[in-house]
Short mmCIF file of N, CA and C in Angstrom, two decimals:
data_model
loop_
_atom_site.label_atom_id
_atom_site.label_comp_id
_atom_site.label_asym_id
_atom_site.label_seq_id
_atom_site.Cartn_x
_atom_site.Cartn_y
_atom_site.Cartn_z
N MET B 1 -45.93 28.18 -19.76
CA MET B 1 -46.52 26.91 -20.11
C MET B 1 -48.04 27.09 -20.16
N LYS B 2 -48.69 26.40 -21.08
CA LYS B 2 -50.14 26.47 -21.19
C LYS B 2 -50.74 25.22 -20.54
N ILE B 3 -51.62 25.45 -19.57
CA ILE B 3 -52.19 24.38 -18.76
C ILE B 3 -53.69 24.28 -19.01
N ALA B 4 -54.15 23.07 -19.36
CA ALA B 4 -55.59 22.79 -19.46
C ALA B 4 -56.09 22.46 -18.06
N MET B 5 -57.19 23.06 -17.67
CA MET B 5 -57.79 22.73 -16.38
C MET B 5 -59.23 22.32 -16.59
N ALA B 6 -59.65 21.33 -15.79
CA ALA B 6 -61.03 20.86 -15.83
C ALA B 6 -61.41 20.36 -14.44
N ASN B 7 -62.71 20.33 -14.20
CA ASN B 7 -63.20 19.90 -12.89
C ASN B 7 -64.68 19.57 -12.98
N ASP B 8 -65.15 18.93 -11.91
CA ASP B 8 -66.59 18.80 -11.73
C ASP B 8 -66.99 19.71 -10.57
N HIS B 9 -68.23 19.59 -10.15
CA HIS B 9 -68.75 20.46 -9.10
C HIS B 9 -67.95 20.34 -7.79
N ALA B 10 -67.43 19.14 -7.50
CA ALA B 10 -66.67 18.93 -6.26
C ALA B 10 -65.29 19.57 -6.31
N GLY B 11 -64.83 19.92 -7.50
CA GLY B 11 -63.49 20.48 -7.63
C GLY B 11 -63.43 21.95 -7.98
N THR B 12 -64.58 22.61 -8.07
CA THR B 12 -64.60 24.01 -8.54
C THR B 12 -63.76 24.94 -7.67
N ARG B 13 -63.95 24.91 -6.38
CA ARG B 13 -63.22 25.83 -5.50
C ARG B 13 -61.71 25.61 -5.58
N LEU B 14 -61.31 24.36 -5.49
CA LEU B 14 -59.87 24.07 -5.51
C LEU B 14 -59.28 24.37 -6.88
N LYS B 15 -60.01 24.07 -7.94
CA LYS B 15 -59.51 24.41 -9.28
C LYS B 15 -59.27 25.91 -9.40
N ASN B 16 -60.20 26.70 -8.89
CA ASN B 16 -60.05 28.15 -8.98
C ASN B 16 -58.82 28.65 -8.21
N GLU B 17 -58.53 28.04 -7.06
CA GLU B 17 -57.33 28.40 -6.31
C GLU B 17 -56.07 28.04 -7.09
N ILE B 18 -56.05 26.86 -7.65
CA ILE B 18 -54.89 26.41 -8.42
C ILE B 18 -54.72 27.28 -9.66
N LYS B 19 -55.82 27.57 -10.32
CA LYS B 19 -55.77 28.42 -11.51
C LYS B 19 -55.17 29.79 -11.19
N ALA B 20 -55.60 30.40 -10.10
CA ALA B 20 -55.07 31.71 -9.71
C ALA B 20 -53.57 31.62 -9.43
N TYR B 21 -53.15 30.56 -8.79
CA TYR B 21 -51.71 30.38 -8.52
C TYR B 21 -50.94 30.24 -9.83
N LEU B 22 -51.40 29.38 -10.72
CA LEU B 22 -50.70 29.16 -11.99
C LEU B 22 -50.57 30.46 -12.78
N GLU B 23 -51.65 31.22 -12.84
CA GLU B 23 -51.61 32.50 -13.56
C GLU B 23 -50.66 33.49 -12.90
N SER B 24 -50.58 33.45 -11.57
CA SER B 24 -49.65 34.34 -10.87
C SER B 24 -48.20 33.98 -11.15
N GLN B 25 -47.97 32.75 -11.58
CA GLN B 25 -46.63 32.28 -11.91
C GLN B 25 -46.31 32.46 -13.40
N GLY B 26 -47.22 33.08 -14.13
CA GLY B 26 -47.00 33.36 -15.54
C GLY B 26 -47.48 32.30 -16.51
N HIS B 27 -48.16 31.28 -16.01
CA HIS B 27 -48.68 30.25 -16.89
C HIS B 27 -50.01 30.70 -17.49
N GLU B 28 -50.27 30.24 -18.69
CA GLU B 28 -51.56 30.49 -19.33
C GLU B 28 -52.46 29.31 -19.01
N VAL B 29 -53.67 29.58 -18.55
CA VAL B 29 -54.60 28.52 -18.18
C VAL B 29 -55.79 28.55 -19.13
N LYS B 30 -56.09 27.40 -19.70
CA LYS B 30 -57.31 27.24 -20.50
C LYS B 30 -58.27 26.44 -19.62
N ASP B 31 -59.31 27.09 -19.17
CA ASP B 31 -60.26 26.51 -18.22
C ASP B 31 -61.44 25.90 -18.98
N PHE B 32 -61.57 24.59 -18.91
CA PHE B 32 -62.63 23.87 -19.61
C PHE B 32 -63.87 23.71 -18.73
N GLY B 33 -63.85 24.24 -17.51
CA GLY B 33 -65.01 24.17 -16.63
C GLY B 33 -65.03 22.88 -15.84
N THR B 34 -66.06 22.76 -15.08
CA THR B 34 -67.23 23.55 -14.88
C THR B 34 -66.87 24.80 -14.07
N TYR B 35 -67.79 25.72 -14.00
CA TYR B 35 -67.50 27.01 -13.39
C TYR B 35 -68.31 27.27 -12.12
N ASP B 36 -69.09 26.29 -11.69
CA ASP B 36 -69.91 26.46 -10.48
C ASP B 36 -69.97 25.13 -9.74
N GLU B 37 -70.78 25.07 -8.72
CA GLU B 37 -70.87 23.86 -7.90
C GLU B 37 -72.16 23.10 -8.12
N ASN B 38 -72.82 23.34 -9.25
CA ASN B 38 -74.01 22.57 -9.60
C ASN B 38 -73.58 21.20 -10.09
N ALA B 39 -74.32 20.17 -9.71
CA ALA B 39 -74.00 18.80 -10.10
C ALA B 39 -73.84 18.71 -11.62
N CYS B 40 -72.80 17.99 -12.04
CA CYS B 40 -72.51 17.87 -13.47
C CYS B 40 -71.78 16.55 -13.73
N ASP B 41 -71.55 16.26 -14.99
CA ASP B 41 -70.84 15.05 -15.39
C ASP B 41 -69.39 15.40 -15.70
N LEU B 42 -68.48 14.81 -14.98
CA LEU B 42 -67.05 15.10 -15.08
C LEU B 42 -66.52 14.96 -16.50
N SER B 43 -66.96 13.94 -17.21
CA SER B 43 -66.44 13.68 -18.56
C SER B 43 -66.72 14.83 -19.52
N ASP B 44 -67.76 15.61 -19.28
CA ASP B 44 -68.06 16.75 -20.16
C ASP B 44 -66.95 17.79 -20.15
N PHE B 45 -66.12 17.79 -19.13
CA PHE B 45 -65.06 18.79 -18.99
C PHE B 45 -63.67 18.18 -19.13
N VAL B 46 -63.46 17.01 -18.53
CA VAL B 46 -62.15 16.35 -18.60
C VAL B 46 -61.85 15.86 -20.01
N TYR B 47 -62.83 15.37 -20.71
CA TYR B 47 -62.60 14.86 -22.07
C TYR B 47 -62.05 15.94 -23.00
N PRO B 48 -62.70 17.10 -23.15
CA PRO B 48 -62.12 18.12 -24.04
C PRO B 48 -60.79 18.67 -23.53
N ALA B 49 -60.62 18.76 -22.23
CA ALA B 49 -59.33 19.22 -21.69
C ALA B 49 -58.23 18.22 -22.02
N SER B 50 -58.53 16.94 -21.92
CA SER B 50 -57.56 15.89 -22.26
C SER B 50 -57.21 15.95 -23.74
N LEU B 51 -58.20 16.17 -24.57
CA LEU B 51 -57.94 16.29 -26.01
C LEU B 51 -57.01 17.46 -26.30
N ALA B 52 -57.17 18.56 -25.58
CA ALA B 52 -56.31 19.73 -25.80
C ALA B 52 -54.85 19.40 -25.48
N VAL B 53 -54.63 18.62 -24.43
CA VAL B 53 -53.26 18.20 -24.09
C VAL B 53 -52.75 17.22 -25.15
N ALA B 54 -53.57 16.26 -25.52
CA ALA B 54 -53.16 15.24 -26.50
C ALA B 54 -52.82 15.86 -27.85
N LYS B 55 -53.54 16.89 -28.24
CA LYS B 55 -53.31 17.54 -29.53
C LYS B 55 -52.17 18.56 -29.48
N GLY B 56 -51.62 18.81 -28.29
CA GLY B 56 -50.55 19.78 -28.15
C GLY B 56 -51.02 21.22 -28.04
N GLU B 57 -52.33 21.41 -27.91
CA GLU B 57 -52.86 22.77 -27.73
C GLU B 57 -52.53 23.31 -26.34
N CYS B 58 -52.34 22.40 -25.40
CA CYS B 58 -51.90 22.73 -24.04
C CYS B 58 -50.73 21.81 -23.71
N ASP B 59 -49.81 22.31 -22.89
CA ASP B 59 -48.62 21.53 -22.54
C ASP B 59 -48.90 20.44 -21.53
N ARG B 60 -49.74 20.75 -20.56
CA ARG B 60 -50.10 19.80 -19.50
C ARG B 60 -51.53 20.07 -19.07
N GLY B 61 -52.05 19.18 -18.24
CA GLY B 61 -53.39 19.35 -17.69
C GLY B 61 -53.40 19.15 -16.19
N ILE B 62 -54.28 19.87 -15.52
CA ILE B 62 -54.53 19.67 -14.09
C ILE B 62 -56.04 19.60 -13.92
N PHE B 63 -56.51 18.45 -13.42
CA PHE B 63 -57.94 18.20 -13.29
C PHE B 63 -58.28 17.95 -11.83
N VAL B 64 -59.40 18.51 -11.39
CA VAL B 64 -59.81 18.39 -9.99
C VAL B 64 -61.25 17.89 -9.95
N ASP B 65 -61.43 16.74 -9.29
CA ASP B 65 -62.78 16.25 -9.03
C ASP B 65 -62.85 15.86 -7.56
N GLY B 66 -63.84 15.08 -7.17
CA GLY B 66 -63.98 14.74 -5.76
C GLY B 66 -62.81 13.96 -5.20
N VAL B 67 -62.37 12.94 -5.92
CA VAL B 67 -61.32 12.06 -5.43
C VAL B 67 -60.08 12.07 -6.32
N GLY B 68 -60.23 12.41 -7.59
CA GLY B 68 -59.12 12.44 -8.53
C GLY B 68 -59.12 11.28 -9.49
N TYR B 69 -59.67 10.15 -9.07
CA TYR B 69 -59.61 8.95 -9.91
C TYR B 69 -60.55 9.02 -11.10
N GLY B 70 -61.68 9.68 -10.96
CA GLY B 70 -62.59 9.82 -12.10
C GLY B 70 -61.92 10.57 -13.24
N SER B 71 -61.24 11.65 -12.91
CA SER B 71 -60.52 12.41 -13.94
C SER B 71 -59.45 11.56 -14.59
N ALA B 72 -58.70 10.81 -13.79
CA ALA B 72 -57.62 9.98 -14.34
C ALA B 72 -58.17 8.89 -15.23
N LEU B 73 -59.27 8.28 -14.84
CA LEU B 73 -59.87 7.21 -15.67
C LEU B 73 -60.29 7.75 -17.03
N ILE B 74 -60.90 8.91 -17.03
CA ILE B 74 -61.33 9.52 -18.30
C ILE B 74 -60.11 9.94 -19.12
N ALA B 75 -59.21 10.67 -18.51
CA ALA B 75 -58.06 11.20 -19.24
C ALA B 75 -57.20 10.10 -19.84
N ASN B 76 -56.99 9.04 -19.10
CA ASN B 76 -56.11 7.96 -19.57
C ASN B 76 -56.71 7.14 -20.70
N LYS B 77 -57.92 7.43 -21.10
CA LYS B 77 -58.51 6.78 -22.28
C LYS B 77 -58.06 7.46 -23.57
N ILE B 78 -57.42 8.62 -23.44
CA ILE B 78 -57.04 9.42 -24.60
C ILE B 78 -55.59 9.13 -24.97
N TYR B 79 -55.36 8.92 -26.25
CA TYR B 79 -54.02 8.67 -26.78
C TYR B 79 -53.06 9.78 -26.35
N GLY B 80 -51.94 9.39 -25.78
CA GLY B 80 -50.92 10.35 -25.41
C GLY B 80 -51.09 11.02 -24.08
N ILE B 81 -52.12 10.64 -23.33
CA ILE B 81 -52.32 11.21 -22.01
C ILE B 81 -51.80 10.22 -20.97
N TYR B 82 -51.02 10.76 -20.05
CA TYR B 82 -50.46 9.99 -18.96
C TYR B 82 -50.82 10.71 -17.67
N ALA B 83 -52.02 10.38 -17.16
CA ALA B 83 -52.57 11.07 -16.00
C ALA B 83 -52.25 10.31 -14.72
N ALA B 84 -51.87 11.06 -13.69
CA ALA B 84 -51.55 10.49 -12.39
C ALA B 84 -52.37 11.18 -11.31
N VAL B 85 -52.91 10.38 -10.40
CA VAL B 85 -53.59 10.92 -9.23
C VAL B 85 -52.52 11.10 -8.16
N CYS B 86 -52.43 12.30 -7.60
CA CYS B 86 -51.43 12.58 -6.58
C CYS B 86 -52.11 13.13 -5.34
N GLN B 87 -51.78 12.54 -4.19
CA GLN B 87 -52.38 12.98 -2.94
C GLN B 87 -51.37 13.59 -1.99
N ASP B 88 -50.12 13.68 -2.44
CA ASP B 88 -49.09 14.34 -1.64
C ASP B 88 -47.96 14.78 -2.58
N PRO B 89 -47.11 15.70 -2.13
CA PRO B 89 -46.04 16.21 -2.99
C PRO B 89 -45.05 15.14 -3.46
N PHE B 90 -44.79 14.14 -2.61
CA PHE B 90 -43.86 13.09 -3.00
C PHE B 90 -44.38 12.30 -4.20
N CYS B 91 -45.66 11.97 -4.20
CA CYS B 91 -46.27 11.28 -5.35
C CYS B 91 -46.21 12.17 -6.59
N ALA B 92 -46.41 13.46 -6.41
CA ALA B 92 -46.33 14.39 -7.55
C ALA B 92 -44.93 14.37 -8.14
N GLN B 93 -43.93 14.39 -7.29
CA GLN B 93 -42.54 14.34 -7.76
C GLN B 93 -42.28 13.05 -8.53
N LEU B 94 -42.67 11.92 -7.96
CA LEU B 94 -42.42 10.64 -8.62
C LEU B 94 -43.21 10.50 -9.91
N SER B 95 -44.41 11.06 -9.95
CA SER B 95 -45.22 10.94 -11.18
C SER B 95 -44.59 11.68 -12.35
N ARG B 96 -43.82 12.69 -12.05
CA ARG B 96 -43.09 13.40 -13.11
C ARG B 96 -41.74 12.74 -13.37
N GLU B 97 -40.99 12.44 -12.31
CA GLU B 97 -39.66 11.88 -12.49
C GLU B 97 -39.68 10.50 -13.15
N HIS B 98 -40.57 9.64 -12.70
CA HIS B 98 -40.54 8.25 -13.13
C HIS B 98 -41.43 7.96 -14.31
N THR B 99 -42.52 8.71 -14.49
CA THR B 99 -43.45 8.37 -15.56
C THR B 99 -43.71 9.50 -16.54
N ASP B 100 -43.14 10.67 -16.29
CA ASP B 100 -43.32 11.83 -17.16
C ASP B 100 -44.81 12.11 -17.39
N SER B 101 -45.60 12.08 -16.31
CA SER B 101 -47.04 12.34 -16.44
C SER B 101 -47.27 13.73 -17.02
N ASN B 102 -48.29 13.83 -17.86
CA ASN B 102 -48.61 15.14 -18.45
C ASN B 102 -49.95 15.68 -17.95
N VAL B 103 -50.62 14.91 -17.10
CA VAL B 103 -51.86 15.36 -16.47
C VAL B 103 -51.81 14.99 -14.99
N LEU B 104 -52.12 15.97 -14.17
CA LEU B 104 -52.20 15.79 -12.72
C LEU B 104 -53.67 15.78 -12.32
N CYS B 105 -54.07 14.79 -11.54
CA CYS B 105 -55.44 14.70 -11.06
C CYS B 105 -55.44 14.77 -9.54
N ILE B 106 -56.31 15.62 -9.02
CA ILE B 106 -56.36 15.88 -7.59
C ILE B 106 -57.80 15.73 -7.10
N GLY B 107 -57.96 15.18 -5.90
CA GLY B 107 -59.27 15.02 -5.28
C GLY B 107 -59.60 16.17 -4.35
N GLY B 108 -60.53 16.99 -4.76
CA GLY B 108 -60.91 18.15 -3.98
C GLY B 108 -61.62 17.82 -2.67
N LYS B 109 -62.20 16.61 -2.56
CA LYS B 109 -62.83 16.19 -1.31
C LYS B 109 -61.83 15.54 -0.36
N ILE B 110 -60.65 15.23 -0.88
CA ILE B 110 -59.66 14.49 -0.09
C ILE B 110 -58.53 15.39 0.38
N ILE B 111 -58.12 16.32 -0.48
CA ILE B 111 -56.94 17.12 -0.22
C ILE B 111 -57.35 18.57 0.01
N GLY B 112 -56.83 19.15 1.07
CA GLY B 112 -57.07 20.56 1.33
C GLY B 112 -56.23 21.43 0.41
N SER B 113 -56.54 22.70 0.38
CA SER B 113 -55.86 23.59 -0.57
C SER B 113 -54.38 23.74 -0.29
N ALA B 114 -53.94 23.71 0.96
CA ALA B 114 -52.51 23.87 1.26
C ALA B 114 -51.70 22.73 0.67
N ILE B 115 -52.15 21.50 0.88
CA ILE B 115 -51.45 20.33 0.31
C ILE B 115 -51.57 20.34 -1.21
N ALA B 116 -52.75 20.66 -1.71
CA ALA B 116 -52.95 20.70 -3.17
C ALA B 116 -51.98 21.67 -3.82
N MET B 117 -51.79 22.83 -3.21
CA MET B 117 -50.88 23.81 -3.80
C MET B 117 -49.45 23.30 -3.81
N GLU B 118 -49.03 22.60 -2.77
CA GLU B 118 -47.69 22.02 -2.75
C GLU B 118 -47.55 20.94 -3.81
N ILE B 119 -48.59 20.14 -3.99
CA ILE B 119 -48.58 19.10 -5.03
C ILE B 119 -48.39 19.76 -6.40
N VAL B 120 -49.16 20.79 -6.66
CA VAL B 120 -49.08 21.49 -7.95
C VAL B 120 -47.69 22.09 -8.15
N LYS B 121 -47.15 22.75 -7.13
CA LYS B 121 -45.82 23.36 -7.24
C LYS B 121 -44.76 22.32 -7.58
N VAL B 122 -44.79 21.20 -6.86
CA VAL B 122 -43.80 20.14 -7.11
C VAL B 122 -43.99 19.55 -8.50
N TRP B 123 -45.23 19.26 -8.86
CA TRP B 123 -45.51 18.63 -10.15
C TRP B 123 -45.10 19.53 -11.31
N MET B 124 -45.34 20.81 -11.17
CA MET B 124 -45.01 21.75 -12.24
C MET B 124 -43.51 21.92 -12.43
N LYS B 125 -42.74 21.85 -11.37
CA LYS B 125 -41.30 22.11 -11.49
C LYS B 125 -40.45 20.86 -11.70
N THR B 126 -41.01 19.68 -11.48
CA THR B 126 -40.22 18.45 -11.56
C THR B 126 -40.10 17.99 -13.00
N GLU B 127 -38.89 17.64 -13.37
CA GLU B 127 -38.60 17.12 -14.71
C GLU B 127 -38.40 15.60 -14.64
N PRO B 128 -38.63 14.90 -15.74
CA PRO B 128 -38.41 13.45 -15.76
C PRO B 128 -36.93 13.12 -15.56
N LEU B 129 -36.69 12.00 -14.88
CA LEU B 129 -35.32 11.53 -14.73
C LEU B 129 -34.81 11.06 -16.08
N THR B 130 -33.53 11.25 -16.30
CA THR B 130 -32.97 10.94 -17.62
C THR B 130 -32.14 9.67 -17.64
N ALA B 131 -31.99 9.00 -16.51
CA ALA B 131 -31.25 7.74 -16.50
C ALA B 131 -31.90 6.76 -17.45
N GLU B 132 -31.11 5.90 -18.04
CA GLU B 132 -31.59 4.98 -19.07
C GLU B 132 -32.76 4.14 -18.59
N LYS B 133 -32.73 3.65 -17.35
CA LYS B 133 -33.81 2.78 -16.87
C LYS B 133 -35.15 3.52 -16.85
N TYR B 134 -35.15 4.81 -16.54
CA TYR B 134 -36.40 5.56 -16.52
C TYR B 134 -36.88 5.86 -17.93
N ARG B 135 -35.97 6.23 -18.80
CA ARG B 135 -36.35 6.45 -20.21
C ARG B 135 -36.92 5.18 -20.82
N ARG B 136 -36.31 4.03 -20.50
CA ARG B 136 -36.79 2.75 -21.02
C ARG B 136 -38.20 2.45 -20.52
N ARG B 137 -38.45 2.69 -19.25
CA ARG B 137 -39.77 2.41 -18.67
C ARG B 137 -40.84 3.32 -19.25
N VAL B 138 -40.52 4.59 -19.38
CA VAL B 138 -41.46 5.54 -19.99
C VAL B 138 -41.74 5.13 -21.43
N GLN B 139 -40.72 4.71 -22.16
CA GLN B 139 -40.90 4.29 -23.55
C GLN B 139 -41.78 3.05 -23.65
N LYS B 140 -41.67 2.13 -22.71
CA LYS B 140 -42.52 0.93 -22.74
C LYS B 140 -43.99 1.31 -22.59
N VAL B 141 -44.27 2.27 -21.72
CA VAL B 141 -45.65 2.73 -21.57
C VAL B 141 -46.11 3.42 -22.85
N ALA B 142 -45.24 4.23 -23.44
CA ALA B 142 -45.59 4.89 -24.71
C ALA B 142 -45.82 3.86 -25.81
N ASP B 143 -45.06 2.79 -25.81
CA ASP B 143 -45.26 1.74 -26.81
C ASP B 143 -46.63 1.08 -26.65
N ILE B 144 -47.04 0.84 -25.41
CA ILE B 144 -48.37 0.29 -25.15
C ILE B 144 -49.43 1.27 -25.65
N ASN B 145 -49.27 2.54 -25.33
CA ASN B 145 -50.19 3.57 -25.81
C ASN B 145 -50.28 3.54 -27.33
N ASN B 146 -49.14 3.50 -27.98
CA ASN B 146 -49.10 3.54 -29.45
C ASN B 146 -49.70 2.29 -30.07
N LYS B 147 -49.61 1.18 -29.39
CA LYS B 147 -50.13 -0.08 -29.93
C LYS B 147 -51.65 -0.19 -29.76
N HIS B 148 -52.18 0.32 -28.66
CA HIS B 148 -53.58 0.06 -28.33
C HIS B 148 -54.52 1.27 -28.37
N CYS B 149 -53.97 2.46 -28.46
CA CYS B 149 -54.81 3.65 -28.46
C CYS B 149 -54.83 4.27 -29.86
N VAL B 150 -55.91 4.95 -30.16
CA VAL B 150 -56.06 5.59 -31.46
C VAL B 150 -55.58 7.03 -31.34
N PRO B 151 -54.70 7.46 -32.23
CA PRO B 151 -54.22 8.86 -32.18
C PRO B 151 -55.38 9.85 -32.32
N VAL B 152 -55.25 10.95 -31.62
CA VAL B 152 -56.25 12.01 -31.66
C VAL B 152 -56.06 12.81 -32.95
N LYS B 153 -57.17 13.09 -33.62
CA LYS B 153 -57.10 13.86 -34.87
C LYS B 153 -57.56 15.27 -34.64
#
């Protein structure tokens, strides 16, 4: 699977740990930066990474900032992106099973690397539930996306 990764200065260390793990598992990682801990603007990195997922250039995205919500706010502005902030493995599981999220957002100031790695492992391996009620709910969100968001060109 090809994974888009992005972060700000607060997420650099944790992103690098996650990236190394993903590559060790055979995934291809496209790293949109940032690459150091100098203060920067999160949108400069999350926006192009989100576009790569939306355009199908990457299968999923994993974004790391201080808290996770900044990445999710930016990513969810893009047509076809369904970003979830996860602070524990159970939330990661539900974000895939119930909403078929395609972007995982993690807070590097909130979650230590051990928990973050478990979140990533669960999120990467969990598939959406196929029961009709879950498919219907996911479709309703997609319908809202299709009605109010502009497709990425």
